[in-house]
Coordinates of C-alpha atoms and ligand atoms in Angstrom, one line a residue:
M1 CA 29.7 -3.5 -16.2
T2 CA 29.1 -0.4 -18.4
A3 CA 30.8 3.0 -17.8
V4 CA 29.8 4.5 -14.5
T5 CA 28.6 8.1 -14.9
M6 CA 26.6 10.4 -12.7
Q7 CA 23.6 9.7 -15.0
S8 CA 24.0 5.9 -14.6
I9 CA 24.3 6.2 -10.8
K10 CA 21.1 8.4 -10.7
H11 CA 19.3 5.7 -12.7
L12 CA 20.4 3.1 -10.2
I13 CA 19.3 5.2 -7.3
N14 CA 15.9 5.4 -8.9
E15 CA 15.9 1.7 -9.3
V16 CA 16.2 1.1 -5.6
D17 CA 13.2 3.4 -5.1
F18 CA 14.0 4.2 -1.4
A19 CA 14.2 8.0 -1.4
G20 CA 13.2 9.5 1.9
E21 CA 12.7 6.2 3.6
S22 CA 14.1 5.1 7.0
F23 CA 16.3 1.9 7.2
I24 CA 15.3 0.6 10.6
S25 CA 15.4 -3.2 9.9
I26 CA 16.7 -5.5 7.3
N27 CA 13.1 -5.9 6.5
S28 CA 12.7 -2.2 5.7
M29 CA 13.6 -3.0 2.1
T30 CA 11.9 -5.6 -0.2
N31 CA 14.2 -8.3 -1.8
D32 CA 14.1 -6.4 -5.1
Q33 CA 15.2 -3.2 -3.3
L34 CA 18.1 -5.1 -1.6
L35 CA 19.3 -6.6 -5.0
A36 CA 19.0 -3.2 -6.6
L37 CA 21.0 -1.7 -3.7
F38 CA 23.8 -4.3 -4.3
E39 CA 23.9 -3.2 -7.9
L40 CA 24.2 0.4 -6.9
G41 CA 26.9 -0.5 -4.4
R42 CA 28.9 -2.3 -7.0
N43 CA 28.7 0.7 -9.3
L44 CA 29.8 2.9 -6.5
E45 CA 32.9 0.7 -5.7
L46 CA 34.9 2.7 -8.2
Q47 CA 34.3 5.7 -6.1
N48 CA 35.0 4.3 -2.7
R49 CA 38.5 5.7 -2.6
D50 CA 37.5 8.9 -4.2
H51 CA 35.3 11.9 -3.8
W52 CA 32.2 12.4 -5.9
E53 CA 30.0 15.5 -5.7
L54 CA 26.7 13.6 -5.8
F55 CA 25.2 15.1 -2.6
P56 CA 26.9 18.5 -2.0
G57 CA 25.1 20.3 0.8
S58 CA 23.6 17.2 2.2
I59 CA 24.4 16.4 5.9
A60 CA 24.4 13.1 7.7
T61 CA 24.3 13.4 11.4
L62 CA 25.6 10.4 13.4
L63 CA 24.4 9.9 16.9
F64 CA 26.3 7.1 18.6
F65 CA 25.3 6.2 22.1
Q66 CA 27.5 3.1 22.1
P67 CA 31.1 2.8 21.0
S68 CA 31.9 2.1 17.5
T69 CA 34.8 1.9 15.0
R70 CA 33.5 0.4 11.8
T71 CA 29.8 1.6 11.7
R72 CA 30.6 5.1 12.6
M73 CA 33.7 5.6 10.5
S74 CA 32.4 3.9 7.4
F75 CA 29.2 5.9 7.4
Q76 CA 31.4 9.0 7.8
T77 CA 33.6 7.9 5.0
A78 CA 30.7 7.0 2.8
M79 CA 28.9 10.3 3.2
Q80 CA 32.1 12.2 2.6
R81 CA 32.9 10.1 -0.5
L82 CA 29.5 11.1 -1.9
G83 CA 30.3 14.8 -1.5
G84 CA 28.2 15.3 1.5
Q85 CA 29.1 16.4 5.0
V86 CA 28.9 14.7 8.4
I87 CA 28.2 15.8 12.0
V88 CA 29.2 13.3 14.5
E89 CA 28.2 12.9 18.2
A90 CA 30.3 10.0 19.3
S91 CA 29.8 10.5 23.0
P92 CA 26.4 12.2 23.3
Q93 CA 26.0 11.1 26.9
T94 CA 28.7 13.6 27.9
S95 CA 29.0 16.1 25.0
S96 CA 25.4 16.8 24.1
S97 CA 22.5 18.1 26.2
I98 CA 21.6 14.5 27.0
A99 CA 24.1 15.2 29.8
K100 CA 21.6 17.8 31.0
E101 CA 18.9 15.1 31.1
E102 CA 17.4 16.1 27.8
S103 CA 15.3 13.2 26.3
L104 CA 16.5 11.3 23.3
N105 CA 13.1 12.2 21.7
D106 CA 13.7 16.0 22.1
M107 CA 17.3 15.5 20.8
M108 CA 16.0 13.7 17.7
R109 CA 13.3 16.4 17.1
C110 CA 16.1 19.0 16.9
V111 CA 18.8 17.1 15.1
A112 CA 16.4 16.0 12.4
Q113 CA 15.8 19.6 11.4
Y114 CA 19.7 20.1 10.8
A115 CA 20.2 16.8 9.1
N116 CA 19.2 15.2 5.7
V117 CA 19.6 11.7 7.3
V118 CA 20.4 10.6 10.9
V119 CA 22.3 7.4 11.8
L120 CA 21.5 6.3 15.4
R121 CA 23.2 3.6 17.5
H122 CA 21.6 3.1 20.9
P123 CA 21.7 0.5 23.6
N124 CA 17.9 0.4 23.9
A125 CA 15.9 -0.6 20.8
D126 CA 12.5 0.6 22.2
E127 CA 14.0 4.0 22.9
A128 CA 15.7 4.2 19.6
R129 CA 12.5 3.3 17.7
E130 CA 10.5 5.8 19.6
A131 CA 13.1 8.5 18.9
A132 CA 13.2 7.6 15.2
G133 CA 9.4 8.3 15.3
C134 CA 10.3 11.9 16.4
A135 CA 12.4 12.6 13.3
G136 CA 9.5 13.8 11.2
A137 CA 10.3 13.5 7.5
T138 CA 14.0 13.0 8.1
P139 CA 15.1 9.4 7.4
V140 CA 16.7 7.5 10.2
I141 CA 19.2 4.6 9.8
N142 CA 19.6 1.9 12.5
G143 CA 23.3 1.8 13.3
G144 CA 22.7 -0.9 15.9
W145 CA 19.9 -0.8 18.4
G146 CA 20.1 -2.7 21.6
H147 CA 20.0 -6.5 21.1
W148 CA 17.4 -6.2 18.4
E149 CA 18.9 -5.6 14.9
H150 CA 22.0 -4.1 13.3
P151 CA 20.8 -4.1 9.7
T152 CA 23.5 -2.2 7.9
Q153 CA 26.1 -4.8 9.2
A154 CA 23.9 -7.5 7.6
L155 CA 23.7 -5.3 4.4
L156 CA 27.5 -5.3 4.1
D157 CA 27.9 -8.9 4.9
L158 CA 25.1 -9.9 2.4
Y159 CA 26.7 -7.6 -0.1
T160 CA 30.1 -9.2 0.4
L161 CA 28.6 -12.6 -0.1
W162 CA 26.8 -11.4 -3.2
R163 CA 30.1 -10.0 -4.6
K164 CA 31.9 -13.2 -3.8
F165 CA 29.3 -15.7 -5.3
G166 CA 27.2 -13.5 -7.6
H167 CA 24.1 -14.8 -5.7
I168 CA 22.9 -15.6 -2.3
D169 CA 20.1 -18.1 -3.1
G170 CA 21.1 -21.6 -2.5
L171 CA 24.1 -20.8 -0.3
K172 CA 24.4 -22.8 2.9
V173 CA 25.1 -20.6 5.9
T174 CA 25.4 -21.1 9.6
V175 CA 25.0 -18.2 11.9
A176 CA 26.6 -19.3 15.2
A177 CA 27.0 -17.7 18.6
A178 CA 27.2 -18.7 22.3
D179 CA 24.4 -16.3 22.9
M180 CA 22.0 -15.7 19.9
I181 CA 19.6 -13.6 22.1
E182 CA 21.9 -10.6 22.1
A183 CA 23.5 -11.1 18.7
R184 CA 21.8 -8.2 16.9
T185 CA 23.9 -8.6 13.7
G186 CA 23.0 -12.3 13.7
H187 CA 19.3 -11.4 13.9
S188 CA 19.4 -9.1 10.9
M189 CA 21.7 -11.4 8.9
A190 CA 19.7 -14.6 9.4
Q191 CA 16.5 -12.7 8.1
G192 CA 18.3 -11.2 5.2
L193 CA 19.9 -14.5 4.2
A194 CA 16.7 -16.5 4.5
R195 CA 14.7 -14.0 2.6
L196 CA 17.3 -13.9 -0.3
G197 CA 17.0 -17.7 -0.6
A198 CA 20.0 -19.1 1.4
D199 CA 19.8 -22.2 3.4
V200 CA 20.1 -20.9 6.9
S201 CA 21.0 -22.7 10.2
I202 CA 21.2 -20.8 13.4
A203 CA 23.4 -22.6 16.0
S204 CA 23.5 -21.7 19.7
P205 CA 22.9 -23.3 23.1
R206 CA 19.1 -24.0 23.5
E207 CA 18.8 -21.6 26.4
K208 CA 20.4 -18.8 24.3
R209 CA 18.4 -19.4 21.2
V210 CA 17.6 -16.7 18.7
P211 CA 14.5 -14.6 19.7
S212 CA 11.4 -16.2 18.2
E213 CA 10.5 -13.0 16.4
V214 CA 13.4 -13.7 14.0
I215 CA 12.1 -17.1 13.0
E216 CA 8.5 -15.9 12.9
N217 CA 9.3 -13.0 10.6
I218 CA 10.9 -15.3 8.2
R219 CA 8.3 -18.0 8.2
T220 CA 5.3 -15.6 8.1
N221 CA 6.7 -13.4 5.2
Y222 CA 8.7 -16.0 3.3
P223 CA 7.0 -19.3 3.8
D224 CA 9.4 -21.0 1.3
A225 CA 12.5 -19.8 3.1
R226 CA 14.8 -22.4 4.6
V227 CA 15.7 -21.7 8.2
E228 CA 16.4 -24.1 11.1
E229 CA 17.7 -23.9 14.5
V230 CA 20.4 -26.3 15.8
F231 CA 21.5 -26.5 19.4
D232 CA 24.0 -27.5 22.0
F233 CA 27.1 -28.4 20.0
E234 CA 30.5 -29.1 21.3
K235 CA 33.6 -28.1 19.4
D236 CA 34.0 -31.3 17.5
S237 CA 30.3 -31.7 16.5
F238 CA 30.2 -28.1 15.5
N239 CA 33.2 -28.4 13.3
Q240 CA 31.6 -31.5 11.7
F241 CA 28.3 -29.6 11.2
I242 CA 30.0 -26.7 9.3
E243 CA 31.9 -29.0 6.9
D244 CA 29.5 -28.6 4.0
K245 CA 28.7 -24.8 4.6
D246 CA 29.6 -21.9 2.3
L247 CA 29.8 -19.4 5.1
V248 CA 30.0 -19.5 8.9
Y249 CA 28.7 -16.2 10.2
L250 CA 29.9 -15.2 13.7
P251 CA 27.9 -12.3 15.0
G252 CA 29.8 -12.3 18.3
C253 CA 28.0 -11.4 21.5
S254 CA 28.7 -9.7 24.8
A255 CA 30.5 -11.9 27.2
P256 CA 29.3 -11.5 30.8
A257 CA 31.7 -10.2 33.5
G258 CA 32.3 -11.6 36.9
A259 CA 31.4 -15.2 38.0
S260 CA 29.7 -16.1 34.7
A261 CA 32.7 -15.1 32.5
E262 CA 34.6 -18.5 32.8
A263 CA 31.5 -20.5 32.1
F264 CA 30.7 -18.4 29.1
K265 CA 34.2 -19.0 27.7
K266 CA 33.6 -22.7 27.8
V267 CA 30.4 -22.1 25.7
M268 CA 32.1 -19.9 23.3
D269 CA 34.7 -22.6 22.8
D270 CA 31.9 -25.0 21.6
Y271 CA 31.3 -22.7 18.6
F272 CA 34.9 -22.2 17.8
V273 CA 35.7 -22.7 14.1
K274 CA 39.0 -24.5 13.8
H275 CA 41.3 -23.5 10.9
E276 CA 42.0 -27.3 10.4
T277 CA 38.4 -27.7 9.4
L278 CA 38.6 -25.1 6.7
D279 CA 42.0 -26.5 5.5
A280 CA 40.7 -30.0 5.2
A281 CA 37.6 -28.7 3.2
R282 CA 39.8 -26.7 0.9
E283 CA 41.9 -29.8 0.2
R284 CA 38.6 -31.5 -0.8
G285 CA 37.9 -28.5 -3.1
H286 CA 35.2 -26.9 -0.9
M287 CA 35.7 -23.4 0.5
I288 CA 34.0 -22.6 3.8
Y289 CA 34.2 -18.8 4.2
V290 CA 34.1 -17.4 7.7
T291 CA 33.3 -14.0 8.9
H292 CA 33.0 -12.3 12.2
T293 CA 31.2 -9.0 12.4
L294 CA 33.9 -7.6 14.7
P295 CA 35.0 -6.4 17.2
R296 CA 36.2 -9.9 18.4
R297 CA 37.7 -10.9 21.7
A298 CA 40.5 -13.3 22.3
G299 CA 39.2 -16.8 22.2
E300 CA 36.2 -16.1 20.1
M301 CA 37.9 -17.0 16.8
D302 CA 40.8 -18.9 15.5
L303 CA 43.1 -16.1 14.3
A304 CA 44.9 -18.5 12.0
I305 CA 41.9 -18.1 9.7
D306 CA 43.0 -14.5 9.1
D307 CA 45.8 -15.6 6.9
T308 CA 43.8 -18.0 4.8
P309 CA 41.5 -17.4 1.7
N310 CA 38.6 -18.4 3.9
Q311 CA 38.4 -15.1 5.9
L312 CA 35.8 -12.5 4.8
A313 CA 35.8 -10.3 7.9
F314 CA 38.4 -7.9 6.7
E315 CA 37.5 -8.3 3.0
S316 CA 34.0 -7.0 3.9
I317 CA 35.4 -3.7 5.3
L318 CA 36.0 -1.9 2.0
H319 CA 32.6 -3.3 0.8
S320 CA 31.0 -1.7 3.8
V321 CA 31.9 1.7 2.4
S322 CA 30.4 0.9 -1.0
I323 CA 27.1 -0.4 0.4
R324 CA 26.8 2.4 3.0
M325 CA 27.4 4.8 0.1
A326 CA 24.6 3.1 -1.8
L327 CA 22.3 3.1 1.2
L328 CA 22.8 6.8 1.8
A329 CA 22.5 7.6 -1.9
A330 CA 19.2 5.6 -2.2
I331 CA 17.8 7.5 0.9
L332 CA 18.9 10.9 -0.2
G333 CA 17.6 10.2 -3.7
N334 CA 17.9 12.4 -6.8
Ligands
CP1 N1 30.5 -4.5 13.5 C1 30.3 -3.3 14.1 O1 29.2 -2.8 14.3 O2 31.5 -2.7 14.6 P1 31.6 -1.4 15.4 O3 30.9 -1.7 16.8 O4 33.0 -1.1 15.5 O5 30.8 -0.3 14.6

């Protein structure tokens, strides 16, 4: 990598060619733009523990209608590292005029006039999409919308993979959850992986299969992409299935409360990656990386994996700052 200067960063921002755009879905960018963004992220890594006056005077406003640790704090960190400022509404239901029954659309119409970019997390994807349409010329980033998509989580996981392997095409990846209907990070990631040439399998119970829109988007727009659905594993068959994979991607999902909770735990157990499976593969000379998009609950993942070279969940956290810096920079432009 050549020396990183303000000038070289500005050149890479231009290469992404995304100034003033909203990032609503992983499909908001072309493959070339995603790869250019990864290059920008890599060049910004040197700055992700530092402060650069790239965007003095720019403000990112974060509207989070659902709890968040990583997405909210890493966007906040990313904007401040770029020399910009951040306004955060972490509990708008109680602290903003939403509490006085103001509509999300009206809130967005106002906030968009203060901000250079808005990051919105919301439990209802339709409401979020409609509100993003009220932001006028101010770009909006999807920070997780309902059960639909969480595209910046996919960005950081794709970027981590790209940094690890130097490419995404040809990698064998399983996206697995006990409920793929609600796994918004899995929806974004499966599409990003398939578009960039990975060999993708999506594993779930048949009755909780990924929404058809995800597969249709891939097959319609990328007819050569390799994506398959695989159903109804039990723990042993699932661990056999992943033996030749390069990555197992665990998007997590909301566990039901009450009477269904125990039954759901049994299904979660069917998609439990055993550290013994990874150890045996490592001994054969094959590394199966595992990442969980976090937060994770007890029983969702073998915590012994945390202490092995196979885990990527925490390795991706610092990368999340670099790639969110890159996204903000690409949107704010020169
Ligand atoms: N992965 C993720 O979106 O984490 P948070 O909910 O903590 O932002």
